[in-house]
CSV table of C-alpha atoms in Angstrom, one decimal:
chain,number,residue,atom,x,y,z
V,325,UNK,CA,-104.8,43.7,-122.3
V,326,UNK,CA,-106.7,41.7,-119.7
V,327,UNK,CA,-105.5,41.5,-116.3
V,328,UNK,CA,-105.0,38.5,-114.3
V,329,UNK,CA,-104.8,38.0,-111.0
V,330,UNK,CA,-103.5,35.5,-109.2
V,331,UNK,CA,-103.6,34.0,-105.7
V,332,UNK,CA,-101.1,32.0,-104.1
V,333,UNK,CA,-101.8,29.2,-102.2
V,334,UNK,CA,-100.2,30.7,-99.0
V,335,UNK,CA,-102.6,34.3,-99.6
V,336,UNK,CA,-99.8,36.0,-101.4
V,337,UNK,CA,-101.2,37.4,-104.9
V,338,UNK,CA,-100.5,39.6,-107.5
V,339,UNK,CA,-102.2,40.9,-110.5
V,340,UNK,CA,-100.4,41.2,-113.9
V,341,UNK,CA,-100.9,41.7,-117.8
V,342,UNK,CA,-102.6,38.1,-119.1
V,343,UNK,CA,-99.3,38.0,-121.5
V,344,UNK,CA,-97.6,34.5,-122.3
V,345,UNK,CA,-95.0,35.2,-119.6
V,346,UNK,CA,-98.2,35.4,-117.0
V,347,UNK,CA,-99.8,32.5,-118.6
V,348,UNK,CA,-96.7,30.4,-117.8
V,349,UNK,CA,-96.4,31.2,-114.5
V,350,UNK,CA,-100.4,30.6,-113.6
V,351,UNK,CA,-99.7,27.2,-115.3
V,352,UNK,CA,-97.5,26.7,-113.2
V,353,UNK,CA,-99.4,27.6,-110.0
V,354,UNK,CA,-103.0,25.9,-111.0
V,355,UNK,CA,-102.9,23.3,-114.1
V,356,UNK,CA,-104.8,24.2,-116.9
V,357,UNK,CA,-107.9,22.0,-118.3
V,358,UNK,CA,-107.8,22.9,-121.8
V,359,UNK,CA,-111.6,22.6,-122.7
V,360,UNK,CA,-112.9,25.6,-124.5
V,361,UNK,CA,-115.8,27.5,-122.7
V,362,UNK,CA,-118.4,28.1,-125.6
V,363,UNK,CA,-120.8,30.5,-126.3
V,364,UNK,CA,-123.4,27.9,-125.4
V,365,UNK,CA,-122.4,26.8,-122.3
V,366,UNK,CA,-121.6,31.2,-121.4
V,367,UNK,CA,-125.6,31.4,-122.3
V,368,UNK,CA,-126.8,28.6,-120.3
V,369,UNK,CA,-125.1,29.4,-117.1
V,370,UNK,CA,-125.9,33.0,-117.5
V,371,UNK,CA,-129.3,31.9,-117.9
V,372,UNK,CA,-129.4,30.0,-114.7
V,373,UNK,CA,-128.1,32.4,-112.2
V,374,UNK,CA,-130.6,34.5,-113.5
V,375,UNK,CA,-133.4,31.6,-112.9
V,376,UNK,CA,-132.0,31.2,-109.2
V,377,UNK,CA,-130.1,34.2,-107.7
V,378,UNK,CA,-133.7,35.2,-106.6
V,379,UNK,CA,-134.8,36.0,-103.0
V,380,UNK,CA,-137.2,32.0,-102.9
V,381,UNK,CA,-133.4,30.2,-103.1
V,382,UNK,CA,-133.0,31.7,-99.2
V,383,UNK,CA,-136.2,29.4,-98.2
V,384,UNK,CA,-134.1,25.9,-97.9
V,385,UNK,CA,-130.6,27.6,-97.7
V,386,UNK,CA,-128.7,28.7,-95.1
V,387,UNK,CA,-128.5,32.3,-96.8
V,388,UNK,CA,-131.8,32.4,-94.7
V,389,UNK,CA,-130.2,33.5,-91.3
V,390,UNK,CA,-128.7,36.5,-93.8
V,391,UNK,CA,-131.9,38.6,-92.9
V,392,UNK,CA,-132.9,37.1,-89.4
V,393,UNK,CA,-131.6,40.5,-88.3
V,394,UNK,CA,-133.5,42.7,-90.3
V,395,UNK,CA,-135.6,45.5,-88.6
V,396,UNK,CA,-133.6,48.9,-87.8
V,397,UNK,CA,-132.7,48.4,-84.3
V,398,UNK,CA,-130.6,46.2,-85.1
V,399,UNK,CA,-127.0,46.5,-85.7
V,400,UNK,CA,-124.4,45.7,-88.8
V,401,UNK,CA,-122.5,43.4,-86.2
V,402,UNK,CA,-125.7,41.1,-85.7
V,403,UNK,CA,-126.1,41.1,-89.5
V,404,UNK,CA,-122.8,39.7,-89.8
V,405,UNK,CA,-122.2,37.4,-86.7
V,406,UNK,CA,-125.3,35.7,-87.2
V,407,UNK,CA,-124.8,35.0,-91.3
V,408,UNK,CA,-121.2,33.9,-89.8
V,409,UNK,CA,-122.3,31.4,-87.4
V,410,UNK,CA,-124.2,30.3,-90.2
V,411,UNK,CA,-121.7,29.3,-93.0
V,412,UNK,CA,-119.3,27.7,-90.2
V,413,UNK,CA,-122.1,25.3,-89.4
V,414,UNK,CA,-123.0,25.1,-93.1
V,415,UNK,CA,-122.0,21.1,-94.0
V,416,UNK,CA,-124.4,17.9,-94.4
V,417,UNK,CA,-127.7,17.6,-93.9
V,418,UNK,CA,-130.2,21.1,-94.3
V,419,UNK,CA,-132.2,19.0,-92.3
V,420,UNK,CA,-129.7,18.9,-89.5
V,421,UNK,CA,-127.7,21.9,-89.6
V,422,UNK,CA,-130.4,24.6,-90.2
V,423,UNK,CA,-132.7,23.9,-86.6
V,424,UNK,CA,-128.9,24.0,-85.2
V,425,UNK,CA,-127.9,27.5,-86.3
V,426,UNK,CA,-131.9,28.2,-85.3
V,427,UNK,CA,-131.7,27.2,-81.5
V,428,UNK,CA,-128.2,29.5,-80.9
V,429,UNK,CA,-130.0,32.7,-83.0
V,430,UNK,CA,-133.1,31.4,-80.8
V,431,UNK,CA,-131.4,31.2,-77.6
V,432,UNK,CA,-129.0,34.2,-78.1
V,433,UNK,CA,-132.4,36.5,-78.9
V,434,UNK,CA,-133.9,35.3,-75.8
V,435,UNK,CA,-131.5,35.8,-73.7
V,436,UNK,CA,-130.2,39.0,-74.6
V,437,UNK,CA,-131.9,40.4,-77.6
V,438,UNK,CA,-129.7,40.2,-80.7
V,439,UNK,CA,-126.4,37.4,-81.4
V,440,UNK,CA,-124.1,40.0,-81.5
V,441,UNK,CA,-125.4,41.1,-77.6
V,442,UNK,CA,-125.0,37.2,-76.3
V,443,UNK,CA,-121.3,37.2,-77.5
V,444,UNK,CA,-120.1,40.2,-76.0
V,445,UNK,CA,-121.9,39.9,-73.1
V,446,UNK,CA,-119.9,36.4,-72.8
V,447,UNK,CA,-123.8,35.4,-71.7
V,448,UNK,CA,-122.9,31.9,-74.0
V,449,UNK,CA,-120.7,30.7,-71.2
V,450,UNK,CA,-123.8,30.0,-68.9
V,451,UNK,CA,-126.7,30.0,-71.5
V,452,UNK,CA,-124.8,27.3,-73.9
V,453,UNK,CA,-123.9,23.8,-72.8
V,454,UNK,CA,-119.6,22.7,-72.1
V,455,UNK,CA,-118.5,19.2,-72.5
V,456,UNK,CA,-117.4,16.6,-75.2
V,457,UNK,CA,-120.8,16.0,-76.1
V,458,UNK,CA,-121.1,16.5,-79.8
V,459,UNK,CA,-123.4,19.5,-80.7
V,460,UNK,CA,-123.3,19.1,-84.6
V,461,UNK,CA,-121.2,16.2,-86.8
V,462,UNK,CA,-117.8,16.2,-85.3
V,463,UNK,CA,-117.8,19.2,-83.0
V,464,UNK,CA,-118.8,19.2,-79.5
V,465,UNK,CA,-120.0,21.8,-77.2
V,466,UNK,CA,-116.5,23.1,-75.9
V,467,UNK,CA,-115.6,23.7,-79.5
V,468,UNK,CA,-118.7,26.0,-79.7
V,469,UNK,CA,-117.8,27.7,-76.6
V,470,UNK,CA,-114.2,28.4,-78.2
V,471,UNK,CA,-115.7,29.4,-80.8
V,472,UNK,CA,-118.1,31.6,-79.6
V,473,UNK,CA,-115.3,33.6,-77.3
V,474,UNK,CA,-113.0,34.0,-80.4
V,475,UNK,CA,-116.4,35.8,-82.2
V,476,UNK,CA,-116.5,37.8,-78.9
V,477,UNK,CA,-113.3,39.0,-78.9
V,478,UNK,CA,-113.3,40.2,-82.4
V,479,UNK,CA,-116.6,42.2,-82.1
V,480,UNK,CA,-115.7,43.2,-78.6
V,481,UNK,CA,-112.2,44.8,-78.9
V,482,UNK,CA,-110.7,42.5,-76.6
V,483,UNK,CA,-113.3,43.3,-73.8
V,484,UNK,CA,-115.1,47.1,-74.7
V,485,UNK,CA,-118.7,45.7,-75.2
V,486,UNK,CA,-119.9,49.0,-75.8
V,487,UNK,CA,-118.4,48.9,-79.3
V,488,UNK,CA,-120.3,45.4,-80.5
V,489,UNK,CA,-123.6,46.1,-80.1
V,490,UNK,CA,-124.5,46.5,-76.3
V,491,UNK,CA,-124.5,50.5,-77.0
V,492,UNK,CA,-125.6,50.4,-80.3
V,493,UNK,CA,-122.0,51.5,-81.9
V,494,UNK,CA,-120.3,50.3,-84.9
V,495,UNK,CA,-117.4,47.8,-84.2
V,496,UNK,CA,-118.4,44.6,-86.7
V,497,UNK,CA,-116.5,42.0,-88.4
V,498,UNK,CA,-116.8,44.2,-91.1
V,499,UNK,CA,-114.8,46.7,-89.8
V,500,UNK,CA,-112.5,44.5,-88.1
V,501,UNK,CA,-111.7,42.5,-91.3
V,502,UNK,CA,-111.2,45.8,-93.2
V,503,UNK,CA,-108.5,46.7,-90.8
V,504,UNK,CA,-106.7,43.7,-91.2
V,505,UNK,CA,-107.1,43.4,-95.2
V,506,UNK,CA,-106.0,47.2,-95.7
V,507,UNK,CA,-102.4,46.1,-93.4
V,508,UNK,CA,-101.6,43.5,-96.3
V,509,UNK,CA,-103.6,43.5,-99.2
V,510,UNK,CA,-101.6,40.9,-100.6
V,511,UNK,CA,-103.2,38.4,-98.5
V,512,UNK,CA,-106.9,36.9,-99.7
V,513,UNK,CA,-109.7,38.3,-97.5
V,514,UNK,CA,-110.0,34.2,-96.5
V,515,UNK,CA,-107.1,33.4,-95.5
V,516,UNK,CA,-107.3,36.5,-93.0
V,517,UNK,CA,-110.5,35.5,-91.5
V,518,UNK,CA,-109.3,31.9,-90.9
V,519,UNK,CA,-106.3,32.7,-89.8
V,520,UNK,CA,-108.5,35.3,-87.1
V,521,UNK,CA,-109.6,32.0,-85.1
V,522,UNK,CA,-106.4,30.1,-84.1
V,523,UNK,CA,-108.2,28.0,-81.5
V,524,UNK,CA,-111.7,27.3,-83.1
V,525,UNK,CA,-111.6,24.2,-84.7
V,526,UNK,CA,-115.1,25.1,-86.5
V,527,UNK,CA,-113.4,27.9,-88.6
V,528,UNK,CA,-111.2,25.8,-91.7
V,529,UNK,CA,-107.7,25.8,-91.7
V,530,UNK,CA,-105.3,25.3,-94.6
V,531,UNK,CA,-104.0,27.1,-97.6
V,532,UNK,CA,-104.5,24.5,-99.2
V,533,UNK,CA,-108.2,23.8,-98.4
V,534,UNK,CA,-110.6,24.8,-100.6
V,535,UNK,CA,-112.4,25.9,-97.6
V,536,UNK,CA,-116.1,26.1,-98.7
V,537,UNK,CA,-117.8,28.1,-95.8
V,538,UNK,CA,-115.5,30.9,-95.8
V,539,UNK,CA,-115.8,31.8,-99.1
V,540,UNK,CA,-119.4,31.3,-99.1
V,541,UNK,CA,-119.6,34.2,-96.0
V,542,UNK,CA,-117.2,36.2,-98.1
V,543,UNK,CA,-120.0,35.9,-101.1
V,544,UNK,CA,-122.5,36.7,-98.7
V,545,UNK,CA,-120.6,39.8,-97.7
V,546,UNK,CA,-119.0,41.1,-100.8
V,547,UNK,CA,-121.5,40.5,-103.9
V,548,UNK,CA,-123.4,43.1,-104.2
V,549,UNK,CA,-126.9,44.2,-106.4
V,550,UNK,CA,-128.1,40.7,-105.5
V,551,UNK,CA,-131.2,39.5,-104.1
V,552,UNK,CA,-129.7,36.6,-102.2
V,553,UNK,CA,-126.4,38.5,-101.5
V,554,UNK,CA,-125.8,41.0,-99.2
V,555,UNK,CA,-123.1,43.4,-100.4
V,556,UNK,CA,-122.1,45.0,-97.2
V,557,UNK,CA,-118.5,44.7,-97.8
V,558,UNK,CA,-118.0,47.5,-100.6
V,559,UNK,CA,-114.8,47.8,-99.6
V,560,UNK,CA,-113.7,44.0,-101.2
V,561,UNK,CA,-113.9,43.6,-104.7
V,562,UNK,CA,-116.5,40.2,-106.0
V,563,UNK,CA,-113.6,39.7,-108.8
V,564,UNK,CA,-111.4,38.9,-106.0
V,565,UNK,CA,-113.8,36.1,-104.5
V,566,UNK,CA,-113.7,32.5,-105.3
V,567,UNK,CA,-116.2,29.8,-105.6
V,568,UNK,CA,-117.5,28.1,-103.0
V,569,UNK,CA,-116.1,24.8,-103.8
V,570,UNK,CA,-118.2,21.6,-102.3
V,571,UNK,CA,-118.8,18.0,-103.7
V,572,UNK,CA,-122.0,19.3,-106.0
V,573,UNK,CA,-120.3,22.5,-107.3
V,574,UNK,CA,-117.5,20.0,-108.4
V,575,UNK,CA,-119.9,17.7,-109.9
V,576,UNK,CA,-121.9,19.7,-111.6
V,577,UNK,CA,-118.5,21.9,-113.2
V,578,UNK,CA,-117.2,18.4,-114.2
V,579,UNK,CA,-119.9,17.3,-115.8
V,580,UNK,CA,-119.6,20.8,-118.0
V,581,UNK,CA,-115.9,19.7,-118.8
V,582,UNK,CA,-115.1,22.6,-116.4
V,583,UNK,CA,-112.7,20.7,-114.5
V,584,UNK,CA,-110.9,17.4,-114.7
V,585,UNK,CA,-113.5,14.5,-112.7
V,586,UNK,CA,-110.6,13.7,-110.5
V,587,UNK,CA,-109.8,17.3,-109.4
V,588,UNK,CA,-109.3,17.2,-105.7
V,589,UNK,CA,-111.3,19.7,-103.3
V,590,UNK,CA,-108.6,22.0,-102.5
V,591,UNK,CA,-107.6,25.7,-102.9
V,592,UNK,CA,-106.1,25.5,-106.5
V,593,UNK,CA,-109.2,23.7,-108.2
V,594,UNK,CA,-110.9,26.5,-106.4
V,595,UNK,CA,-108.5,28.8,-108.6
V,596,UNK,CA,-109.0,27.3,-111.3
V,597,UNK,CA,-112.8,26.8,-111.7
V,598,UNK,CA,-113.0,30.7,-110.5
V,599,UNK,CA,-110.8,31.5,-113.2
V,600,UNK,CA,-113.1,29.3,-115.9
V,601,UNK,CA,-116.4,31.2,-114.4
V,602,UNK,CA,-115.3,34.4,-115.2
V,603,UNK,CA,-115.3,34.0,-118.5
V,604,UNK,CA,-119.2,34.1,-118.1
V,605,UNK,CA,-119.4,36.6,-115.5
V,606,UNK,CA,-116.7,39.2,-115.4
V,607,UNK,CA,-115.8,41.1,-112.6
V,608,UNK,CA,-118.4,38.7,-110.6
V,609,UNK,CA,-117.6,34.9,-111.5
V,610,UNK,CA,-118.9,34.1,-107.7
V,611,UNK,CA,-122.3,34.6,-109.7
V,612,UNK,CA,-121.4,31.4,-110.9
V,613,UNK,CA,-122.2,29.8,-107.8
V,614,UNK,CA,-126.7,29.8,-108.3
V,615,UNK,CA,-125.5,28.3,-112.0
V,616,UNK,CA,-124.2,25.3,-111.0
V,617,UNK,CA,-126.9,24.9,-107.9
V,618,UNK,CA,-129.4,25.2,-111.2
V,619,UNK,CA,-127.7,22.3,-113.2
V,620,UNK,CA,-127.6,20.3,-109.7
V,621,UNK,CA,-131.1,20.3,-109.4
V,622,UNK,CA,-133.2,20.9,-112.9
């Protein structure tokens, strides 16, 4: 019997036999849309993730700053700060949002070699602007600065900047997450990493948000045998993940009868499109995510 498990819009999940009695209660939690996913539809999105999980889809996406650390000498914590940096700042324009996650790599790399060095170093309080003025959309360049020192303190152990990447050693968000998953496993990996930056107003907020970027990182991190997709996270399982929900994944999956057209953007139509995609992908229904960015633009 299939398993089914099941997140909570507070974090809290659990995983049980896909009997009637579990059926009840996930229709409870996330309301069903009862359209039958065919064997057509199964072929035609399998058939575009494998047209666009390929390593051109980085070229306009922000999956790009994945591999702007990429030579040895460079640590695991650069690999991930920098990919993180990148999915907070991940909303409206390409056009506007990828030079802006250029200039800080840019300006961290010049001023002390790698991202992850710039943060610990706390070299971002004098190299990086302060004041109301808006850096990107809504947030200004104080909230970068808070931003920026809750990233330090994460990689930096509250202060020991030979663990982040200033001496080469290991200490990563990677790591740091792992710790904090393995204390309560019942909690999604998500809600732990927004829950990790009380006072940055860049990281969402919200059980109830569908909040896109993080899960977007988390795909980054945890999918693995992918050319887009780094995989670093063995540790997380890609069944667990959920799709990144914005305005042209909903489109496109209600246009496909996948969900209702007037499902909101929040953390339960999140659930429930998840739970629709892997039907098609099993074990990976994050996969889903290049599908759906295929329909959007052939």
């Amino acid at each position: 019997m299939q398993n089914l498990r099941i997140f909570f819009a507070g974090g809290m999940s659990l995983s049980a036999p896909l009997s009637s009695s579990s059926f009840i209660i996930y229709k409870f939690l996330v309301p069903l849309y009862n359209k039958a996913m065919t064997e057509e539809l199964k072929k035609t999105l399998q058939e575009l993730a494998d047209k666009y999980e390929v390593a051109s889809f980085c070229d306009q996406d922000p999956s790009q700053f994945l591999r702007w650390y990429s030579e040895p000498e460079f640590v695991r914590g650069d690999v991930e700060a920098a990919s993180f940096l990148a999915a907070m700042l991940a909303f409206g324009s390409r056009k506007q949002f990828i030079p802006k996650i250029r200039s800080v790599l840019e300006k961290a790399d010049s001023s002390c070699g790698s991202f992850s060095r710039w943060l610990c170093s706390r070299a971002f309080e004098k190299d990086f602007p302060h004041g109301s003025e808006k850096f990107y959309r809504f947030y200004s360049y104080d909230d970068m600065q808070s931003f920026f020192g809750e990233m330090a303190d994460i990689l930096s152990g509250q202060g020991d900047a030979r663990k982040c990447g200033l001496n080469m050693g290991t200490t990563s968000f990677g790591e740091y997450f792992h710790k904090k998953w393995k204390a309560d496993e019942r909690l999604h990996l998500a809600d732990i990493i927004s829950q990790s930056f009380p006072k940055s107003k860049i990281v969402p907020k919200g059980s109830s948000s569908a909040n896109k970027r993080i899960h977007m990182f988390l795909r980054w991190m945890v999918r693995r045998n992918s050319p887009v997709d780094l995989g670093l996270w063995t540790w997380y399982s890609p069944a667990n993940l959920l799709i990144p929900l914005d305005v042209h994944v909903m489109q496109e999956a209600a246009r496909l009868d996948l969900l209702p057209s007037n499902a909101p953007a929040s953390h339960r139509t999140a659930l429930l499109l998840t739970e629709e995609l892997a039907q098609v992908f099993p074990g990976d229904p994050c996969r889903a995510d290049f599908s759906l960015f295929g329909l959007g633009v052939s």
